């Protein structure tokens, strides 16, 4: 019978480290899926050219892309639009929103989805 060796060393694996590892893995997997959808990935990449500090892209197109990938459907199945929401406290006018819309139309003249912009 083999005797177990006991050490006084603390456990090196902690719950929060495991959770961070799992989260990092999930984020990387999501990034891999989104990169496969050329139109969505291009939008996420190029929207940074607008130089808007406070914005987000609505998760609908990303969620739908993920479900499509996991369900073996075409990646653009069920995606009708991409939503860009931003906040610019230096200019809250409708003219600024129209300007952002115009910039996006010039950046993506043949984009396969409608681009909705909201401030």
GROMACS .gro file of C-alpha atoms in nm:
model
  119
    1UNK     CA    1   0.000   0.000   0.000
    2UNK     CA    2   0.140   0.334  -0.107
    3UNK     CA    3   0.141   0.609   0.148
    4UNK     CA    4   0.019   0.950   0.033
    5UNK     CA    5   0.260   1.235   0.065
    6UNK     CA    6   0.122   1.537   0.238
    7UNK     CA    7   0.257   1.884   0.175
    8UNK     CA    8   0.180   2.211   0.342
    9UNK     CA    9   0.184   2.400   0.012
   10UNK     CA   10  -0.130   2.600  -0.062
   11UNK     CA   11  -0.339   2.492  -0.358
   12UNK     CA   12  -0.222   2.671  -0.669
   13UNK     CA   13  -0.553   2.658  -0.858
   14UNK     CA   14  -0.809   2.905  -0.735
   15UNK     CA   15  -1.169   2.938  -0.838
   16UNK     CA   16  -1.126   3.290  -0.979
   17UNK     CA   17  -0.827   3.181  -1.191
   18UNK     CA   18  -1.033   2.899  -1.337
   19UNK     CA   19  -1.323   3.136  -1.408
   20UNK     CA   20  -1.090   3.380  -1.583
   21UNK     CA   21  -0.945   3.097  -1.791
   22UNK     CA   22  -1.294   2.977  -1.890
   23UNK     CA   23  -1.404   3.332  -1.974
   24UNK     CA   24  -1.092   3.393  -2.183
   25UNK     CA   25  -1.158   3.071  -2.371
   26UNK     CA   26  -1.519   3.174  -2.438
   27UNK     CA   27  -1.416   3.521  -2.556
   28UNK     CA   28  -1.157   3.371  -2.791
   29UNK     CA   29  -1.413   3.124  -2.930
   30UNK     CA   30  -1.661   3.408  -2.986
   31UNK     CA   31  -1.391   3.610  -3.164
   32UNK     CA   32  -1.313   3.312  -3.388
   33UNK     CA   33  -1.679   3.279  -3.483
   34UNK     CA   34  -1.724   3.651  -3.554
   35UNK     CA   35  -1.408   3.657  -3.766
   36UNK     CA   36  -1.568   3.396  -3.992
   37UNK     CA   37  -1.852   3.638  -4.077
   38UNK     CA   38  -1.667   3.872  -4.310
   39UNK     CA   39  -1.931   4.149  -4.319
   40UNK     CA   40  -1.979   4.167  -3.942
   41UNK     CA   41  -1.607   4.145  -3.874
   42UNK     CA   42  -1.535   4.419  -4.128
   43UNK     CA   43  -1.795   4.642  -3.964
   44UNK     CA   44  -1.651   4.584  -3.616
   45UNK     CA   45  -1.303   4.652  -3.745
   46UNK     CA   46  -1.374   4.958  -3.958
   47UNK     CA   47  -1.626   5.137  -3.736
   48UNK     CA   48  -1.327   5.241  -3.526
   49UNK     CA   49  -1.232   5.477  -3.812
   50UNK     CA   50  -1.522   5.702  -3.708
   51UNK     CA   51  -1.316   5.809  -3.408
   52UNK     CA   52  -1.617   5.798  -3.176
   53UNK     CA   53  -1.509   5.734  -2.818
   54UNK     CA   54  -1.834   5.601  -2.673
   55UNK     CA   55  -2.012   5.351  -2.893
   56UNK     CA   56  -2.118   4.993  -2.914
   57UNK     CA   57  -2.243   4.761  -3.183
   58UNK     CA   58  -2.572   4.600  -3.088
   59UNK     CA   59  -2.528   4.236  -2.999
   60UNK     CA   60  -2.811   4.108  -3.220
   61UNK     CA   61  -2.590   4.053  -3.524
   62UNK     CA   62  -2.320   3.891  -3.311
   63UNK     CA   63  -2.566   3.666  -3.127
   64UNK     CA   64  -2.732   3.561  -3.453
   65UNK     CA   65  -2.394   3.491  -3.613
   66UNK     CA   66  -2.300   3.271  -3.318
   67UNK     CA   67  -2.629   3.077  -3.325
   68UNK     CA   68  -2.597   3.034  -3.701
   69UNK     CA   69  -2.245   2.900  -3.665
   70UNK     CA   70  -2.345   2.658  -3.389
   71UNK     CA   71  -2.651   2.546  -3.589
   72UNK     CA   72  -2.462   2.499  -3.919
   73UNK     CA   73  -2.668   2.770  -4.089
   74UNK     CA   74  -2.531   3.036  -4.324
   75UNK     CA   75  -2.369   3.297  -4.100
   76UNK     CA   76  -2.590   3.580  -4.226
   77UNK     CA   77  -2.916   3.385  -4.179
   78UNK     CA   78  -3.174   3.600  -3.999
   79UNK     CA   79  -2.957   3.912  -3.976
   80UNK     CA   80  -3.141   4.213  -4.110
   81UNK     CA   81  -2.938   4.498  -3.966
   82UNK     CA   82  -2.641   4.609  -3.762
   83UNK     CA   83  -2.703   4.862  -3.486
   84UNK     CA   84  -2.448   5.126  -3.391
   85UNK     CA   85  -2.527   5.320  -3.075
   86UNK     CA   86  -2.301   5.604  -2.972
   87UNK     CA   87  -2.283   5.895  -2.729
   88UNK     CA   88  -2.107   6.219  -2.802
   89UNK     CA   89  -2.179   6.473  -2.530
   90UNK     CA   90  -2.007   6.745  -2.732
   91UNK     CA   91  -2.277   6.721  -3.002
   92UNK     CA   92  -2.618   6.566  -2.931
   93UNK     CA   93  -2.782   6.703  -3.244
   94UNK     CA   94  -2.972   6.512  -3.510
   95UNK     CA   95  -2.731   6.664  -3.761
   96UNK     CA   96  -2.443   6.481  -3.592
   97UNK     CA   97  -2.638   6.154  -3.607
   98UNK     CA   98  -2.705   6.216  -3.977
   99UNK     CA   99  -2.335   6.289  -4.028
  100UNK     CA  100  -2.240   5.955  -3.866
  101UNK     CA  101  -2.498   5.778  -4.086
  102UNK     CA  102  -2.353   5.942  -4.397
  103UNK     CA  103  -1.999   5.844  -4.298
  104UNK     CA  104  -2.108   5.482  -4.254
  105UNK     CA  105  -2.288   5.483  -4.589
  106UNK     CA  106  -1.967   5.603  -4.757
  107UNK     CA  107  -1.758   5.347  -4.568
  108UNK     CA  108  -1.994   5.059  -4.650
  109UNK     CA  109  -2.161   5.141  -4.984
  110UNK     CA  110  -2.257   4.781  -5.064
  111UNK     CA  111  -2.304   4.649  -4.713
  112UNK     CA  112  -2.537   4.346  -4.709
  113UNK     CA  113  -2.732   4.465  -4.401
  114UNK     CA  114  -2.912   4.783  -4.308
  115UNK     CA  115  -2.701   4.994  -4.072
  116UNK     CA  116  -2.901   5.163  -3.795
  117UNK     CA  117  -2.740   5.450  -3.605
  118UNK     CA  118  -2.872   5.582  -3.275
  119UNK     CA  119  -2.733   5.841  -3.041
   0.00000   0.00000   0.00000
